[in-house]
mmCIF file of C-alpha atoms in Angstrom:
data_model
loop_
_atom_site.group_PDB
_atom_site.id
_atom_site.type_symbol
_atom_site.label_atom_id
_atom_site.label_comp_id
_atom_site.label_asym_id
_atom_site.label_seq_id
_atom_site.Cartn_x
_atom_site.Cartn_y
_atom_site.Cartn_z
ATOM 1 C CA MET A 1 191.643 -56.567 -24.006
ATOM 2 C CA THR A 2 192.500 -57.058 -27.673
ATOM 3 C CA ALA A 3 195.939 -56.466 -29.129
ATOM 4 C CA GLY A 4 195.078 -54.922 -32.501
ATOM 5 C CA ARG A 5 192.013 -53.523 -34.165
ATOM 6 C CA ALA A 6 189.870 -56.253 -35.680
ATOM 7 C CA GLU A 7 189.470 -55.728 -39.410
ATOM 8 C CA ASP A 8 185.741 -56.533 -39.301
ATOM 9 C CA ALA A 9 185.001 -54.398 -36.219
ATOM 10 C CA VAL A 10 182.033 -52.048 -36.411
ATOM 11 C CA LEU A 11 183.358 -50.344 -33.274
ATOM 12 C CA SER A 12 186.964 -50.439 -32.112
ATOM 13 C CA VAL A 13 187.704 -48.793 -28.752
ATOM 14 C CA ARG A 14 191.217 -48.186 -27.429
ATOM 15 C CA GLY A 15 192.194 -46.469 -24.194
ATOM 16 C CA LEU A 16 188.787 -44.844 -23.665
ATOM 17 C CA THR A 17 189.087 -42.773 -20.512
ATOM 18 C CA VAL A 18 186.544 -40.365 -19.015
ATOM 19 C CA ARG A 19 187.366 -38.028 -16.158
ATOM 20 C CA PHE A 20 185.001 -35.501 -14.568
ATOM 21 C CA ARG A 21 186.410 -32.290 -13.157
ATOM 22 C CA LEU A 22 184.626 -31.181 -9.979
ATOM 23 C CA ARG A 23 184.762 -28.014 -7.933
ATOM 24 C CA GLY A 24 187.703 -27.705 -5.611
ATOM 25 C CA GLY A 25 190.017 -29.509 -8.013
ATOM 26 C CA ARG A 26 188.583 -32.967 -7.327
ATOM 27 C CA THR A 27 188.294 -35.466 -10.157
ATOM 28 C CA VAL A 28 186.215 -38.578 -10.780
ATOM 29 C CA ASP A 29 187.793 -41.274 -12.957
ATOM 30 C CA ALA A 30 184.576 -42.740 -14.344
ATOM 31 C CA VAL A 31 186.110 -44.878 -17.124
ATOM 32 C CA SER A 32 189.761 -45.928 -17.344
ATOM 33 C CA ASP A 33 191.526 -47.319 -20.417
ATOM 34 C CA ALA A 34 188.622 -49.299 -21.888
ATOM 35 C CA ASP A 35 189.666 -51.528 -24.814
ATOM 36 C CA PHE A 36 187.319 -53.682 -26.877
ATOM 37 C CA ASP A 37 186.156 -54.474 -30.401
ATOM 38 C CA LEU A 38 182.582 -55.105 -31.494
ATOM 39 C CA ALA A 39 181.976 -56.941 -34.754
ATOM 40 C CA ALA A 40 179.023 -57.025 -37.126
ATOM 41 C CA GLY A 41 176.515 -59.635 -35.994
ATOM 42 C CA GLU A 42 177.859 -59.607 -32.428
ATOM 43 C CA CYS A 43 176.358 -58.730 -29.051
ATOM 44 C CA LEU A 44 178.785 -57.664 -26.328
ATOM 45 C CA ALA A 45 177.208 -57.400 -22.871
ATOM 46 C CA LEU A 46 178.837 -54.860 -20.552
ATOM 47 C CA VAL A 47 177.968 -55.800 -16.974
ATOM 48 C CA GLY A 48 178.831 -54.635 -13.464
ATOM 49 C CA GLU A 49 177.387 -53.044 -10.349
ATOM 50 C CA SER A 50 175.568 -49.696 -10.525
ATOM 51 C CA GLY A 51 177.933 -46.752 -10.661
ATOM 52 C CA CYS A 52 180.839 -48.642 -12.207
ATOM 53 C CA GLY A 53 180.930 -46.468 -15.351
ATOM 54 C CA LYS A 54 178.916 -48.490 -17.891
ATOM 55 C CA SER A 55 176.501 -45.690 -18.843
ATOM 56 C CA VAL A 56 179.276 -43.096 -18.887
ATOM 57 C CA LEU A 57 181.081 -45.208 -21.472
ATOM 58 C CA ALA A 58 177.971 -45.258 -23.692
ATOM 59 C CA SER A 59 177.471 -41.503 -23.306
ATOM 60 C CA ALA A 60 181.090 -40.888 -24.260
ATOM 61 C CA LEU A 61 180.664 -42.865 -27.479
ATOM 62 C CA LEU A 62 177.763 -40.652 -28.563
ATOM 63 C CA GLY A 63 179.166 -37.328 -27.333
ATOM 64 C CA LEU A 64 176.504 -36.959 -24.648
ATOM 65 C CA LEU A 65 178.720 -36.185 -21.660
ATOM 66 C CA PRO A 66 178.359 -32.963 -19.641
ATOM 67 C CA GLY A 67 180.755 -30.057 -20.095
ATOM 68 C CA ASN A 68 183.004 -30.968 -17.157
ATOM 69 C CA ALA A 69 183.965 -34.309 -18.736
ATOM 70 C CA GLU A 70 187.370 -34.924 -20.287
ATOM 71 C CA THR A 71 187.830 -37.855 -22.650
ATOM 72 C CA SER A 72 190.863 -39.482 -24.196
ATOM 73 C CA GLY A 73 191.562 -42.532 -26.308
ATOM 74 C CA THR A 74 189.882 -43.498 -29.566
ATOM 75 C CA ALA A 75 186.554 -45.065 -30.539
ATOM 76 C CA LEU A 76 186.572 -45.833 -34.258
ATOM 77 C CA LEU A 77 183.135 -46.379 -35.811
ATOM 78 C CA ALA A 78 183.526 -48.110 -39.157
ATOM 79 C CA SER A 79 182.139 -46.442 -42.260
ATOM 80 C CA PRO A 80 179.386 -48.406 -44.057
ATOM 81 C CA ASP A 81 181.026 -47.763 -47.442
ATOM 82 C CA GLY A 82 184.416 -49.115 -46.410
ATOM 83 C CA GLN A 83 186.032 -45.679 -46.265
ATOM 84 C CA ASP A 84 187.838 -44.290 -43.252
ATOM 85 C CA GLY A 85 185.756 -44.585 -40.097
ATOM 86 C CA THR A 86 184.796 -41.880 -37.600
ATOM 87 C CA ASP A 87 186.570 -41.438 -34.281
ATOM 88 C CA LEU A 88 183.590 -40.789 -32.035
ATOM 89 C CA LEU A 89 185.731 -39.216 -29.329
ATOM 90 C CA ALA A 90 187.287 -36.701 -31.724
ATOM 91 C CA ALA A 91 184.179 -35.899 -33.812
ATOM 92 C CA ASP A 92 182.529 -32.520 -33.322
ATOM 93 C CA GLU A 93 178.907 -32.051 -32.306
ATOM 94 C CA LYS A 94 177.788 -31.239 -35.857
ATOM 95 C CA THR A 95 179.177 -34.530 -37.175
ATOM 96 C CA LEU A 96 177.691 -36.546 -34.331
ATOM 97 C CA ALA A 97 174.260 -34.915 -34.617
ATOM 98 C CA ARG A 98 173.951 -35.036 -38.413
ATOM 99 C CA THR A 99 175.675 -38.248 -39.421
ATOM 100 C CA VAL A 100 176.133 -40.500 -36.375
ATOM 101 C CA ARG A 101 173.349 -40.427 -33.793
ATOM 102 C CA GLY A 102 170.344 -42.408 -34.957
ATOM 103 C CA ARG A 103 171.821 -43.094 -38.380
ATOM 104 C CA ARG A 104 175.037 -44.988 -37.738
ATOM 105 C CA ALA A 105 174.752 -45.398 -33.961
ATOM 106 C CA GLY A 106 171.450 -45.757 -32.145
ATOM 107 C CA LEU A 107 170.770 -45.485 -28.418
ATOM 108 C CA VAL A 108 168.233 -47.150 -26.169
ATOM 109 C CA PRO A 109 168.549 -44.742 -23.219
ATOM 110 C CA GLN A 110 168.663 -45.688 -19.565
ATOM 111 C CA SER A 111 166.190 -42.890 -18.715
ATOM 112 C CA PRO A 112 163.628 -42.982 -21.544
ATOM 113 C CA ALA A 113 161.416 -40.235 -20.112
ATOM 114 C CA ALA A 114 164.272 -37.767 -20.569
ATOM 115 C CA HIS A 115 164.579 -38.717 -24.257
ATOM 116 C CA LEU A 116 160.882 -38.529 -25.160
ATOM 117 C CA THR A 117 159.375 -35.153 -26.109
ATOM 118 C CA PRO A 118 156.723 -34.496 -23.421
ATOM 119 C CA VAL A 119 154.334 -32.451 -25.603
ATOM 120 C CA ARG A 120 154.087 -34.947 -28.487
ATOM 121 C CA THR A 121 152.400 -38.318 -28.667
ATOM 122 C CA VAL A 122 154.368 -41.502 -29.069
ATOM 123 C CA ARG A 123 152.915 -41.943 -32.562
ATOM 124 C CA SER A 124 154.047 -38.506 -33.723
ATOM 125 C CA GLN A 125 157.559 -39.099 -32.383
ATOM 126 C CA LEU A 126 157.777 -42.474 -34.104
ATOM 127 C CA GLU A 127 156.522 -41.024 -37.404
ATOM 128 C CA GLU A 128 158.942 -38.098 -37.202
ATOM 129 C CA THR A 129 161.839 -40.490 -36.557
ATOM 130 C CA VAL A 130 160.746 -42.653 -39.501
ATOM 131 C CA ARG A 131 160.718 -39.569 -41.734
ATOM 132 C CA ALA A 132 164.101 -38.295 -40.552
ATOM 133 C CA LEU A 133 165.977 -41.591 -40.690
ATOM 134 C CA THR A 134 164.376 -43.531 -43.524
ATOM 135 C CA GLY A 135 162.808 -40.976 -45.857
ATOM 136 C CA THR A 136 159.563 -42.955 -45.879
ATOM 137 C CA SER A 137 156.710 -41.188 -47.676
ATOM 138 C CA ARG A 138 154.034 -39.460 -45.609
ATOM 139 C CA ARG A 139 151.442 -42.068 -46.591
ATOM 140 C CA ALA A 140 153.591 -44.972 -45.361
ATOM 141 C CA ARG A 141 154.826 -43.395 -42.128
ATOM 142 C CA ARG A 142 151.841 -44.397 -40.022
ATOM 143 C CA ALA A 143 152.272 -48.069 -40.877
ATOM 144 C CA ALA A 144 156.046 -47.863 -40.338
ATOM 145 C CA ALA A 145 155.535 -46.273 -36.922
ATOM 146 C CA GLU A 146 153.053 -48.966 -35.914
ATOM 147 C CA GLU A 147 155.458 -51.658 -37.108
ATOM 148 C CA ALA A 148 158.232 -50.145 -34.973
ATOM 149 C CA ALA A 149 155.936 -50.159 -31.946
ATOM 150 C CA GLU A 150 155.029 -53.797 -32.571
ATOM 151 C CA ARG A 151 158.706 -54.790 -32.567
ATOM 152 C CA THR A 152 158.942 -53.812 -28.885
ATOM 153 C CA ALA A 153 155.425 -54.894 -27.859
ATOM 154 C CA PHE A 154 154.294 -51.301 -27.416
ATOM 155 C CA PRO A 155 150.458 -51.457 -27.431
ATOM 156 C CA ALA A 156 148.798 -49.869 -30.439
ATOM 157 C CA ASP A 157 146.069 -48.306 -28.294
ATOM 158 C CA HIS A 158 148.714 -46.284 -26.415
ATOM 159 C CA LEU A 159 150.337 -44.733 -29.486
ATOM 160 C CA ASP A 160 148.305 -41.546 -29.206
ATOM 161 C CA ARG A 161 149.282 -40.973 -25.583
ATOM 162 C CA HIS A 162 151.886 -38.513 -24.342
ATOM 163 C CA PRO A 163 154.954 -39.686 -22.402
ATOM 164 C CA HIS A 164 153.576 -38.572 -19.027
ATOM 165 C CA GLU A 165 150.634 -40.936 -19.580
ATOM 166 C CA LEU A 166 152.915 -43.967 -19.827
ATOM 167 C CA SER A 167 154.259 -46.251 -17.144
ATOM 168 C CA GLY A 168 158.004 -46.649 -16.831
ATOM 169 C CA GLY A 169 157.890 -49.930 -18.708
ATOM 170 C CA LEU A 170 155.840 -48.457 -21.564
ATOM 171 C CA ALA A 171 158.196 -45.486 -21.819
ATOM 172 C CA GLN A 172 161.095 -47.930 -22.059
ATOM 173 C CA ARG A 173 159.394 -49.803 -24.895
ATOM 174 C CA ALA A 174 158.657 -46.551 -26.728
ATOM 175 C CA ALA A 175 162.298 -45.456 -26.461
ATOM 176 C CA THR A 176 163.467 -48.847 -27.715
ATOM 177 C CA ALA A 177 161.123 -48.628 -30.699
ATOM 178 C CA LEU A 178 162.550 -45.196 -31.558
ATOM 179 C CA ALA A 179 166.116 -46.543 -31.353
ATOM 180 C CA LEU A 180 165.393 -49.452 -33.701
ATOM 181 C CA ILE A 181 163.815 -47.379 -36.482
ATOM 182 C CA GLY A 182 167.022 -46.283 -38.143
ATOM 183 C CA ASP A 183 168.471 -49.820 -38.204
ATOM 184 C CA ALA A 184 171.775 -48.245 -37.160
ATOM 185 C CA ARG A 185 174.804 -50.438 -37.737
ATOM 186 C CA LEU A 186 175.769 -49.927 -34.073
ATOM 187 C CA LEU A 187 173.173 -50.025 -31.310
ATOM 188 C CA LEU A 188 173.944 -49.053 -27.718
ATOM 189 C CA ALA A 189 171.262 -50.425 -25.403
ATOM 190 C CA ASP A 190 171.680 -48.935 -21.926
ATOM 191 C CA GLU A 191 169.633 -50.962 -19.422
ATOM 192 C CA PRO A 192 166.890 -51.616 -22.015
ATOM 193 C CA THR A 193 164.933 -53.948 -19.717
ATOM 194 C CA THR A 194 164.329 -51.471 -16.879
ATOM 195 C CA GLY A 195 160.751 -51.639 -15.620
ATOM 196 C CA LEU A 196 159.789 -54.673 -17.715
ATOM 197 C CA ASP A 197 158.419 -57.962 -16.417
ATOM 198 C CA ARG A 198 160.284 -61.151 -17.312
ATOM 199 C CA ASP A 199 158.255 -61.995 -20.408
ATOM 200 C CA LEU A 200 158.779 -58.527 -21.855
ATOM 201 C CA VAL A 201 162.455 -58.612 -20.892
ATOM 202 C CA ASP A 202 162.873 -61.743 -22.991
ATOM 203 C CA ARG A 203 160.902 -60.294 -25.906
ATOM 204 C CA THR A 204 162.864 -57.032 -25.824
ATOM 205 C CA VAL A 205 166.315 -58.603 -25.710
ATOM 206 C CA ASP A 206 165.314 -61.109 -28.388
ATOM 207 C CA GLU A 207 164.384 -58.185 -30.658
ATOM 208 C CA LEU A 208 167.732 -56.568 -29.916
ATOM 209 C CA ARG A 209 169.427 -59.862 -30.745
ATOM 210 C CA ARG A 210 167.623 -59.957 -34.093
ATOM 211 C CA HIS A 211 168.999 -56.477 -34.740
ATOM 212 C CA ALA A 212 172.503 -57.903 -34.332
ATOM 213 C CA ASP A 213 171.744 -61.071 -36.278
ATOM 214 C CA ASP A 214 170.906 -58.926 -39.291
ATOM 215 C CA GLY A 215 174.570 -57.933 -39.496
ATOM 216 C CA ARG A 216 174.696 -55.085 -36.999
ATOM 217 C CA ALA A 217 176.595 -54.676 -33.724
ATOM 218 C CA LEU A 218 174.966 -54.491 -30.290
ATOM 219 C CA LEU A 219 176.512 -53.206 -27.061
ATOM 220 C CA LEU A 220 174.139 -54.300 -24.287
ATOM 221 C CA ILE A 221 174.755 -52.433 -21.042
ATOM 222 C CA THR A 222 172.943 -54.229 -18.255
ATOM 223 C CA HIS A 223 172.913 -55.415 -14.673
ATOM 224 C CA ASP A 224 170.505 -58.196 -15.734
ATOM 225 C CA LEU A 225 172.811 -61.179 -16.102
ATOM 226 C CA ALA A 226 169.926 -63.397 -17.226
ATOM 227 C CA ALA A 227 169.313 -61.066 -20.183
ATOM 228 C CA ALA A 228 173.029 -61.047 -20.976
ATOM 229 C CA GLU A 229 173.167 -64.837 -20.848
ATOM 230 C CA ARG A 230 170.197 -65.052 -23.199
ATOM 231 C CA ILE A 231 171.643 -63.025 -26.095
ATOM 232 C CA ALA A 232 175.322 -62.114 -25.601
ATOM 233 C CA ASP A 233 178.217 -63.527 -27.597
ATOM 234 C CA ARG A 234 180.788 -62.065 -25.232
ATOM 235 C CA VAL A 235 180.683 -60.494 -21.776
ATOM 236 C CA ALA A 236 182.780 -57.549 -20.583
ATOM 237 C CA VAL A 237 182.873 -56.989 -16.825
ATOM 238 C CA MET A 238 183.461 -53.472 -15.495
ATOM 239 C CA TYR A 239 184.534 -52.627 -11.967
ATOM 240 C CA ALA A 240 185.312 -49.134 -10.664
ATOM 241 C CA GLY A 241 185.531 -47.726 -14.183
ATOM 242 C CA ARG A 242 187.792 -50.410 -15.619
ATOM 243 C CA ILE A 243 187.027 -53.438 -17.776
ATOM 244 C CA VAL A 244 188.535 -56.287 -15.751
ATOM 245 C CA GLU A 245 187.522 -59.256 -17.916
ATOM 246 C CA ILE A 246 186.221 -60.023 -21.394
ATOM 247 C CA ALA A 247 185.153 -63.601 -22.031
ATOM 248 C CA PRO A 248 183.004 -65.610 -24.439
ATOM 249 C CA ALA A 249 179.492 -65.831 -23.033
ATOM 250 C CA HIS A 250 179.394 -69.628 -23.215
ATOM 251 C CA ARG A 251 182.463 -69.817 -20.971
ATOM 252 C CA PHE A 252 181.431 -66.976 -18.683
ATOM 253 C CA PHE A 253 178.019 -68.475 -17.918
ATOM 254 C CA GLY A 254 179.058 -72.105 -18.385
ATOM 255 C CA PRO A 255 180.735 -74.613 -16.071
ATOM 256 C CA ALA A 256 184.196 -73.037 -16.463
ATOM 257 C CA GLY A 257 182.966 -69.633 -15.284
ATOM 258 C CA PRO A 258 184.747 -66.260 -15.364
ATOM 259 C CA ARG A 259 188.319 -65.907 -14.143
ATOM 260 C CA HIS A 260 188.298 -62.518 -12.396
ATOM 261 C CA PRO A 261 187.249 -62.870 -8.728
ATOM 262 C CA TYR A 262 184.824 -59.970 -9.065
ATOM 263 C CA ALA A 263 183.161 -61.500 -12.128
ATOM 264 C CA ARG A 264 182.938 -64.823 -10.295
ATOM 265 C CA GLY A 265 181.342 -62.992 -7.371
ATOM 266 C CA LEU A 266 178.711 -61.384 -9.618
ATOM 267 C CA LEU A 267 177.553 -64.800 -10.787
ATOM 268 C CA ASP A 268 177.705 -66.344 -7.327
ATOM 269 C CA ALA A 269 175.427 -63.588 -6.013
ATOM 270 C CA LEU A 270 172.553 -64.721 -8.251
ATOM 271 C CA PRO A 271 169.617 -66.460 -6.516
ATOM 272 C CA ASP A 272 169.874 -69.497 -8.791
ATOM 273 C CA ARG A 273 173.564 -69.925 -7.954
ATOM 274 C CA ALA A 274 175.320 -69.569 -4.591
ATOM 275 C CA PHE A 275 173.189 -66.511 -3.607
ATOM 276 C CA ALA A 276 176.255 -65.167 -1.785
ATOM 277 C CA PRO A 277 176.732 -61.373 -1.966
ATOM 278 C CA ILE A 278 180.145 -59.852 -2.572
ATOM 279 C CA PRO A 279 181.345 -58.448 0.780
ATOM 280 C CA GLY A 280 182.128 -54.768 1.132
ATOM 281 C CA MET A 281 181.354 -51.837 -1.134
ATOM 282 C CA PRO A 282 182.887 -50.539 -4.376
ATOM 283 C CA PRO A 283 185.392 -47.694 -3.976
ATOM 284 C CA GLU A 284 184.530 -44.078 -4.659
ATOM 285 C CA LEU A 285 185.536 -43.193 -8.209
ATOM 286 C CA SER A 286 186.995 -39.949 -6.842
ATOM 287 C CA ASP A 287 189.306 -41.895 -4.514
ATOM 288 C CA LEU A 288 190.480 -44.998 -6.365
ATOM 289 C CA PRO A 289 193.398 -46.985 -4.945
ATOM 290 C CA GLY A 290 196.640 -47.097 -6.869
ATOM 291 C CA GLY A 291 196.554 -50.840 -7.386
ATOM 292 C CA CYS A 292 193.678 -53.250 -7.988
ATOM 293 C CA ALA A 293 190.438 -51.493 -7.054
ATOM 294 C CA PHE A 294 188.819 -54.801 -6.091
ATOM 295 C CA ALA A 295 191.575 -55.870 -3.695
ATOM 296 C CA PRO A 296 189.823 -54.683 -0.474
ATOM 297 C CA ARG A 297 186.881 -56.991 -1.278
ATOM 298 C CA CYS A 298 188.834 -59.875 -2.787
ATOM 299 C CA PRO A 299 189.571 -63.119 -0.906
ATOM 300 C CA ARG A 300 192.552 -63.787 -3.176
ATOM 301 C CA ALA A 301 194.297 -60.423 -2.623
ATOM 302 C CA THR A 302 197.988 -60.288 -1.699
ATOM 303 C CA ASP A 303 200.611 -57.567 -1.428
ATOM 304 C CA LEU A 304 201.061 -57.852 -5.197
ATOM 305 C CA CYS A 305 197.594 -56.330 -5.641
ATOM 306 C CA ALA A 306 198.940 -52.967 -4.504
ATOM 307 C CA THR A 307 200.096 -52.634 -8.115
ATOM 308 C CA ARG A 308 197.589 -52.296 -10.922
ATOM 309 C CA PRO A 309 197.232 -55.538 -12.912
ATOM 310 C CA GLU A 310 197.497 -55.295 -16.674
ATOM 311 C CA PRO A 311 195.183 -57.342 -18.918
ATOM 312 C CA ALA A 312 196.470 -60.765 -19.909
ATOM 313 C CA ALA A 313 194.436 -63.384 -21.796
ATOM 314 C CA GLY A 314 191.276 -61.314 -21.328
ATOM 315 C CA VAL A 315 191.524 -60.758 -17.571
ATOM 316 C CA ALA A 316 193.146 -57.976 -15.506
ATOM 317 C CA CYS A 317 194.032 -59.753 -12.274
ATOM 318 C CA HIS A 318 197.203 -60.865 -10.488
ATOM 319 C CA HIS A 319 195.446 -63.969 -9.154
ATOM 320 C CA PRO A 320 192.783 -65.063 -11.675
ATOM 321 C CA GLU A 321 190.502 -67.930 -10.803
ATOM 322 C CA HIS A 322 191.113 -71.311 -12.362
ATOM 323 C CA PRO A 323 188.286 -72.671 -14.529
ATOM 324 C CA ARG A 324 185.796 -74.713 -12.564
ATOM 325 C CA ALA A 325 185.804 -78.436 -13.152
#
């Protein structure tokens, strides 16, 4: 959605494509030609229905895809010392494990239970992460771990519990605390509000926003549009593996509204808006149409939509909506 790489971008993604090879020669095009930049101090919210490819995109950036995945494109992570950055899609596992994950790029996972060590307490995992990422002395680690837990409202009296003793919401808070410890310059937060009540949702996303405000970059992957509205600077809308619109958050959520019919439909489906669901179902990623994937559900579709629309002025649509009055 952007013509050239932004000079101040922490993350610059061009043509990111992820395809899964299945048995029988079938393929699943999970992400197609994703383009975006993410600057220091900025929060970009990536939104869309479940299964549209948001989490696959995050996994691709950190090299966490399964063996049957094929990736192409580039994802340049800027170097903190101003030297040449790292192409996350081309980097080998040794580079990603030793110099990227946790240090330069942190992850709040969508499934925290799978990222917490089941045989160790939350406190021990926090202290170990503090040691590995910050070099804090043994004497100071306990306080640093408790401070990390406090940032995400994880209760101090649960620190000595094991992951299986936590509710889903507590596990989510523990995983978020672990992700924040390294103060990574890029933070990928994949559905970080899962299992949290509204007050804790607000507290969690506010803490993530503070992470960005300190000069870091935040990619917030979420289906919670209220959370996105609360902290995002820009919104990227994904449908059937493709980013179909990128817009400033104030315009996206404001009176003008988004311009892609699908993005407009997402907002109109909210209870505090029109409360009108989008008709139909998303296409199977293994059987995408040749043209606009949203055309079968779109009230504005014409024969022109049988061809794939290219991005123009931040929206990939042959018949974009006009701004609301």
